[in-house]
Tab-separated table of C-alpha atoms in Angstrom:
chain	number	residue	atom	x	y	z
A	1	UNK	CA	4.799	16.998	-15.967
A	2	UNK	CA	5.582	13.263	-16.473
A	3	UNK	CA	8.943	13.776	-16.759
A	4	UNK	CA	9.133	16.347	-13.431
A	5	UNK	CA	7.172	13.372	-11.193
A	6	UNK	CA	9.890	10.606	-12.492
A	7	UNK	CA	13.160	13.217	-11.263
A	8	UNK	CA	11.352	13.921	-7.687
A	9	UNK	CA	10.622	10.374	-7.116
A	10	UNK	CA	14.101	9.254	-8.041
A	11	UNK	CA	16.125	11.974	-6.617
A	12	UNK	CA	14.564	12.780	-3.343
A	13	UNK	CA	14.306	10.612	-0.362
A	14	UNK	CA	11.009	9.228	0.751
A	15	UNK	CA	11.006	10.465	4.244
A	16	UNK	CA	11.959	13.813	2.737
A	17	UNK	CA	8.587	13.796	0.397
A	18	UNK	CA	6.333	12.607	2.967
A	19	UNK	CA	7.195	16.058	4.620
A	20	UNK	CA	6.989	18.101	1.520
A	21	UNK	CA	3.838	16.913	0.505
A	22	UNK	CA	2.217	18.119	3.295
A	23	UNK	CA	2.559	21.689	1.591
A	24	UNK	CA	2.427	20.722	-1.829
A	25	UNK	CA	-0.547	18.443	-1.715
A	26	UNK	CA	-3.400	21.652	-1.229
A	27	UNK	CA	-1.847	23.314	-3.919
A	28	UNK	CA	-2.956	20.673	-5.961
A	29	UNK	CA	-5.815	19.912	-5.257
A	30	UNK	CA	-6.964	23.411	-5.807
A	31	UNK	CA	-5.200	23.550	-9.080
A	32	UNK	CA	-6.680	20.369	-10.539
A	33	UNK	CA	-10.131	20.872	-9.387
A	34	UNK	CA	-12.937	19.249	-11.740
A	35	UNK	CA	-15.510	16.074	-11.959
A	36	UNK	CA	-13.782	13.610	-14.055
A	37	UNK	CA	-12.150	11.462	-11.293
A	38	UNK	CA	-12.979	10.774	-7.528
A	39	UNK	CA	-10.799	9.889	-4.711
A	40	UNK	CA	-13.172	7.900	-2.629
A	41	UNK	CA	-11.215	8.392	0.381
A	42	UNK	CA	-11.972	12.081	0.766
A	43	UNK	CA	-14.823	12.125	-1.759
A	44	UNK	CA	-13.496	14.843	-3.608
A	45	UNK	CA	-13.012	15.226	-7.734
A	46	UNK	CA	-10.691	16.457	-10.036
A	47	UNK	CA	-10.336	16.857	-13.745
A	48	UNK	CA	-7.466	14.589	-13.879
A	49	UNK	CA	-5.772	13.105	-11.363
A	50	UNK	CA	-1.324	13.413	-11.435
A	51	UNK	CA	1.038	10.841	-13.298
A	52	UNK	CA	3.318	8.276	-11.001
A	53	UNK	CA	6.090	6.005	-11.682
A	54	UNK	CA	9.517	5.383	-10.646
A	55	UNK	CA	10.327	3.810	-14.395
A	56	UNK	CA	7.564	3.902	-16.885
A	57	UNK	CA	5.160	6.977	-15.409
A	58	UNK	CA	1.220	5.998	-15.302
A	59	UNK	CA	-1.338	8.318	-16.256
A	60	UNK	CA	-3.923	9.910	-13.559
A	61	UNK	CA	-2.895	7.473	-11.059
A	62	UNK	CA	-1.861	9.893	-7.780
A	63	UNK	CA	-5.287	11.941	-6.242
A	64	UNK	CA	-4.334	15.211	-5.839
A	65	UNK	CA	-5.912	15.560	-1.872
A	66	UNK	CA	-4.864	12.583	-0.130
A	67	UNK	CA	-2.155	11.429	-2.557
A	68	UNK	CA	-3.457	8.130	-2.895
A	69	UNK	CA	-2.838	5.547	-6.142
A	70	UNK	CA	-4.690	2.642	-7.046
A	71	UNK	CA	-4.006	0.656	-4.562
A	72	UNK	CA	-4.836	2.739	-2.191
A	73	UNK	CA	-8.584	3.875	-3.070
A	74	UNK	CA	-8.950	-0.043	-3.964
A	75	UNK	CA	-7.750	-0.876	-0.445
A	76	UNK	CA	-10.264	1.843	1.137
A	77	UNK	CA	-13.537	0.960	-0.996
A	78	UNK	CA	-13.067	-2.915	-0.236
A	79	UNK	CA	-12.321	-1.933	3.948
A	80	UNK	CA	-15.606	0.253	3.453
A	81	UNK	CA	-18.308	-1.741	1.896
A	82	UNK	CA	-16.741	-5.472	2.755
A	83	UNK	CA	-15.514	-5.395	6.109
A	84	UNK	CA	-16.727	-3.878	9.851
A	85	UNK	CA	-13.917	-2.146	9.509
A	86	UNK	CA	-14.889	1.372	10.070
A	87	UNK	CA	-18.263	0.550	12.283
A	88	UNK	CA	-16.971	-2.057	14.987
A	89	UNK	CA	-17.946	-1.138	18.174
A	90	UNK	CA	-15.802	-3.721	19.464
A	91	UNK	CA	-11.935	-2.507	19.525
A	92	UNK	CA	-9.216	-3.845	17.367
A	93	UNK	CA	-5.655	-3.517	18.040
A	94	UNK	CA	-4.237	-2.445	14.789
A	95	UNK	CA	-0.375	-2.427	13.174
A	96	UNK	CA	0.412	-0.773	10.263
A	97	UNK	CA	3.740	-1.413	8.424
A	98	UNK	CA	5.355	1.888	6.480
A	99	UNK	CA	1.785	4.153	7.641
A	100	UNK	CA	0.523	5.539	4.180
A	101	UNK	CA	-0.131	9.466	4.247
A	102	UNK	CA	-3.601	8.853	2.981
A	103	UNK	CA	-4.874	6.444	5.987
A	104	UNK	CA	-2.622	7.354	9.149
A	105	UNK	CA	-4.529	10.421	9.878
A	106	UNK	CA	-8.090	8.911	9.403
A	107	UNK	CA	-6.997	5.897	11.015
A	108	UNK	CA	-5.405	7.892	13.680
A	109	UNK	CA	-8.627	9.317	14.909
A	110	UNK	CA	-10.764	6.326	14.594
A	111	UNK	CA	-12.356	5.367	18.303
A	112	UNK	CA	-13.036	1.807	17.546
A	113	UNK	CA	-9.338	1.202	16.690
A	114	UNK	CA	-6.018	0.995	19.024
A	115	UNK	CA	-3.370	1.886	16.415
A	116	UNK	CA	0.371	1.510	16.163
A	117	UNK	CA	1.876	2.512	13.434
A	118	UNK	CA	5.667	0.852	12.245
A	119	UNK	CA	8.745	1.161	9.966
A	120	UNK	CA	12.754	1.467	9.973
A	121	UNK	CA	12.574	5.183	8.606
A	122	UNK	CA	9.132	6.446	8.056
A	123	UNK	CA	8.624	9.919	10.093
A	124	UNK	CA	4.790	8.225	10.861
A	125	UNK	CA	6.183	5.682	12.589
A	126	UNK	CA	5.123	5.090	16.390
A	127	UNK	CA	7.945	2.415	16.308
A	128	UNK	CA	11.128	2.181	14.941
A	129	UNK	CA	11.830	-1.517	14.245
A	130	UNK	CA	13.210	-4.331	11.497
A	131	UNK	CA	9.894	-6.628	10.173
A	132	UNK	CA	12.259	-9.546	10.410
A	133	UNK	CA	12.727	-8.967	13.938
A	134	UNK	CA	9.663	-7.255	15.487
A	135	UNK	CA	9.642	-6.160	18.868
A	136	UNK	CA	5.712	-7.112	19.137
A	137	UNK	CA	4.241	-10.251	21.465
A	138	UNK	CA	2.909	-13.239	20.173
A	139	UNK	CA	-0.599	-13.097	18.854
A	140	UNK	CA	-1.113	-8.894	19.511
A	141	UNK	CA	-2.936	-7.701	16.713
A	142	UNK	CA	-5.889	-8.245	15.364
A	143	UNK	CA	-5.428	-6.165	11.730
A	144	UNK	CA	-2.417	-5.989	10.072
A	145	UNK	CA	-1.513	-4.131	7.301
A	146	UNK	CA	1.359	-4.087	5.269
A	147	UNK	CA	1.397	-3.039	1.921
A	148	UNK	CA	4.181	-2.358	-0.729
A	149	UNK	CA	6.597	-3.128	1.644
A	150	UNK	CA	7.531	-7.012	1.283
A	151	UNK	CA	9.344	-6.025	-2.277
A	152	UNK	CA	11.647	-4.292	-0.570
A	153	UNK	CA	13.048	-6.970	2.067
A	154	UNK	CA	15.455	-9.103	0.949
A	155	UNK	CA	14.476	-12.007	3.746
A	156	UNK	CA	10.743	-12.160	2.799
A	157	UNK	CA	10.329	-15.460	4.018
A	158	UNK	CA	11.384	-14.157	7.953
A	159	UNK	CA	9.486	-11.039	7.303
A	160	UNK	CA	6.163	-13.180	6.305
A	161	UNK	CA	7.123	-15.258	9.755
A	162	UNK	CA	7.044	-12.613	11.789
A	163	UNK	CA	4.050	-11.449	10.486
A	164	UNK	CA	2.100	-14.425	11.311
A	165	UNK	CA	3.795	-14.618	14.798
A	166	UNK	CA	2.314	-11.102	15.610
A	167	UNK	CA	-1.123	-11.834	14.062
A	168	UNK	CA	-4.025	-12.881	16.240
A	169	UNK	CA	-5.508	-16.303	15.792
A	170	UNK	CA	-8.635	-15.470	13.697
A	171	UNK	CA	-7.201	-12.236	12.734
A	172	UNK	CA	-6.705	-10.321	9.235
A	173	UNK	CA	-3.498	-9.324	7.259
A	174	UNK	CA	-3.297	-7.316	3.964
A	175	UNK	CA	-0.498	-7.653	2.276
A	176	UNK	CA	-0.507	-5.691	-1.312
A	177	UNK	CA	2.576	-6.076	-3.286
A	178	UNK	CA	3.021	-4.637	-6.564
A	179	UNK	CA	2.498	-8.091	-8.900
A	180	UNK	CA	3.027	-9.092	-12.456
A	181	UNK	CA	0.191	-11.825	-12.994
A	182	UNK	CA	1.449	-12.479	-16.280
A	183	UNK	CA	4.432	-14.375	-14.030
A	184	UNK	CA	3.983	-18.070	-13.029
A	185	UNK	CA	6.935	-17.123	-10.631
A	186	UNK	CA	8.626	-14.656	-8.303
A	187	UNK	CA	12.044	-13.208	-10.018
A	188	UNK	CA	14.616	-11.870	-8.173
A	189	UNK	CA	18.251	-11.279	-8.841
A	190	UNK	CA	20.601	-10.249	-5.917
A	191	UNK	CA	23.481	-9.429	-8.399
A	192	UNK	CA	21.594	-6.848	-9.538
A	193	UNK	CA	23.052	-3.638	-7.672
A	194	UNK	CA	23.054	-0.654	-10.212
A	195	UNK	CA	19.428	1.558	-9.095
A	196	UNK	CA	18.841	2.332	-12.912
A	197	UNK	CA	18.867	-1.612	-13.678
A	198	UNK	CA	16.512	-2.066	-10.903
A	199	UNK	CA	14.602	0.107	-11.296
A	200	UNK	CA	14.394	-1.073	-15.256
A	201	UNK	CA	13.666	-4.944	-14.318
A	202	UNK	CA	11.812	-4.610	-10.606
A	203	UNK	CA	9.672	-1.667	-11.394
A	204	UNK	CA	11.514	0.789	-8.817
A	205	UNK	CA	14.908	1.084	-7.209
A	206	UNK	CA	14.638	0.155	-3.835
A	207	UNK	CA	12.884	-3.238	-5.197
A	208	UNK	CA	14.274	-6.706	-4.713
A	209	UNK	CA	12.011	-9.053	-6.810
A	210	UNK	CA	8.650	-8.959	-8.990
A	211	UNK	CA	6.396	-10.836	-7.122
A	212	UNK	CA	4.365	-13.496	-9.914
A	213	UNK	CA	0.995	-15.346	-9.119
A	214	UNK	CA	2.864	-17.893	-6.975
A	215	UNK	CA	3.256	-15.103	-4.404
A	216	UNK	CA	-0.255	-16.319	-2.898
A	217	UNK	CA	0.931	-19.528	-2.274
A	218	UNK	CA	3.876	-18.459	-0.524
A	219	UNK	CA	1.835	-16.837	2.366
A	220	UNK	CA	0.040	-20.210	2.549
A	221	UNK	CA	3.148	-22.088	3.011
A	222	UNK	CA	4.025	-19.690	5.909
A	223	UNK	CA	0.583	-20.578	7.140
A	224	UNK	CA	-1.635	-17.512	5.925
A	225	UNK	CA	-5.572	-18.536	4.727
A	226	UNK	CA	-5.407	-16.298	2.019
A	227	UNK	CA	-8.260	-15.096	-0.214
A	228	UNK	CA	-7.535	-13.705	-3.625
A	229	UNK	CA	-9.909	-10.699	-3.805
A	230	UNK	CA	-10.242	-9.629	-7.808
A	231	UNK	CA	-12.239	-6.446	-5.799
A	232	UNK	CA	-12.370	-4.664	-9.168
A	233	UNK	CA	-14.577	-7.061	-10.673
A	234	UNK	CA	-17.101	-6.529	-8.018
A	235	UNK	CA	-17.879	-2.863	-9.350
A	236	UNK	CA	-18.900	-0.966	-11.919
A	237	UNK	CA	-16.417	-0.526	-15.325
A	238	UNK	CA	-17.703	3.202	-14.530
A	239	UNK	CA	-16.646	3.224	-11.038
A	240	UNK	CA	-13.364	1.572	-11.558
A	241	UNK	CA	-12.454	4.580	-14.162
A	242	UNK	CA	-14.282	7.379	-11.607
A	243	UNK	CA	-11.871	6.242	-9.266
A	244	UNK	CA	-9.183	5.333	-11.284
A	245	UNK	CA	-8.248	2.249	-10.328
A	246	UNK	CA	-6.047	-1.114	-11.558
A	247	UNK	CA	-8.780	-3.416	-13.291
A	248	UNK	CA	-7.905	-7.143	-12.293
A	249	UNK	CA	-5.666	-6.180	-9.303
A	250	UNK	CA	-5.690	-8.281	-6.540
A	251	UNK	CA	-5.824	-7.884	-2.740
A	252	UNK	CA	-4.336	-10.553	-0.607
A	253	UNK	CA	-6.660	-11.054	2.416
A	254	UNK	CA	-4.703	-12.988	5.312
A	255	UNK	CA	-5.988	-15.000	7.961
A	256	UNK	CA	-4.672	-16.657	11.245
């Protein structure tokens, strides 16, 4: 099965597996019904969750249902038990940067939040547009979110600028990247072209650096208040295996 995740991922376009997911992903979860593991986003459980992994393929990482990984259901457990999130009465304009499969629908239908949704080629997209060069005012949005998508851009630094520009004063960005905390520093290479070799050093194809524990203090120097949230050690070593999750990974919290 390993092995049949790793040739999808590599061979087929993203855009093209966000639409074929939408049939496979009941399938699945039908198939792999148990009590093992729980996807807190959807509540339901499975007797092992799927393997994921552009290079080296992770073990019961990818929920069956909602198609969620890690990040995800660490990203939805901190939004639901540490922020108003999901019970504001008072509405928040929200943007969200390459729309995960496993949020835009919930998040579409939430009343307390006006939502855009953004990205160059994502079919979820309400707008088509470049994060070095948004097409947003000043100071529009009070939640950003923006996750596994910074690796990607080769101008971080403009994309990180723009960012703030669009943020609300007093307003919150989360910016997950995938990050090797064993790294002092970011790497990056730009003569680096071959997808295998990237794939090989970056951790996926379509990558442009390995962001190290410096990558915090980047976002400050753009002018970010950032809070290192080790979420993870907040719960349970039972809950962090029910719900399969990264233990010591660490969501960037961004203020204006």
């Amino acid at each position: 099965m390993k092995s049949v995740f790793k040739f999808i991922l590599n061979t087929i376009p993203r855009p093209i597996l966000i639409r074929l997911s939408i049939v496979v992903r009941p399938i699945l979860a039908f198939l792999l019904k148990g009590s093992r593991f729980t996807d807190p986003i959807d509540g339901k459980s499975f007797r092992m969750f799927l393997p994921y992994g552009y290079g080296n393929q992770r073990n019961n990482v990818l929920s069956p249902s909602t198609l969620s990984l890690e990040r995800h259901r660490l990203l939805w457990l901190y939004l639901q038990n540490e922020t108003d999130f999901f019970t504001v009465t008072e509405k928040k304009k929200v943007l969200h940067f390459a729309p995960e499969q496993e949020f835009y629908k919930r998040f579409k239908k939430q009343t307390n939040i006006d939502y855009t949704t953004t990205d160059l080629l994502s079919p979820l997209a309400d707008v088509k547009a470049d994060i070095c060069n948004l097409p947003f005012e000043d100071n529009a949005y009070d939640i950003i979110f923006c996750n596994h998508v910074l690796e990607h851009i080769p101008d971080d630094t403009k994309a990180m600028q723009e960012l703030l520009r669009v943020l609300k004063p007093g307003g919150m960005g989360i910016f997950q990247i995938p990050q090797d905390l064993s790294r002092a520093t970011t790497f990056s290479d730009d003569s680096i072209v071959d997808q295998k070799e990237r794939a090989k050093i970056f951790g996926q194809y379509d990558h442009v650096r390995v962001y190290g524990r410096d990558y915090f203090d980047k976002l400050r120097s753009i002018g970010f208040k950032v809070i290192e949230e080790d979420y993870t050690s907040k719960l349970s070593p039972e809950l962090v295996e029910k719900y399969c999750l990264a233990k010591g990974e660490i969501i960037p919290i961004c203020f204006k």
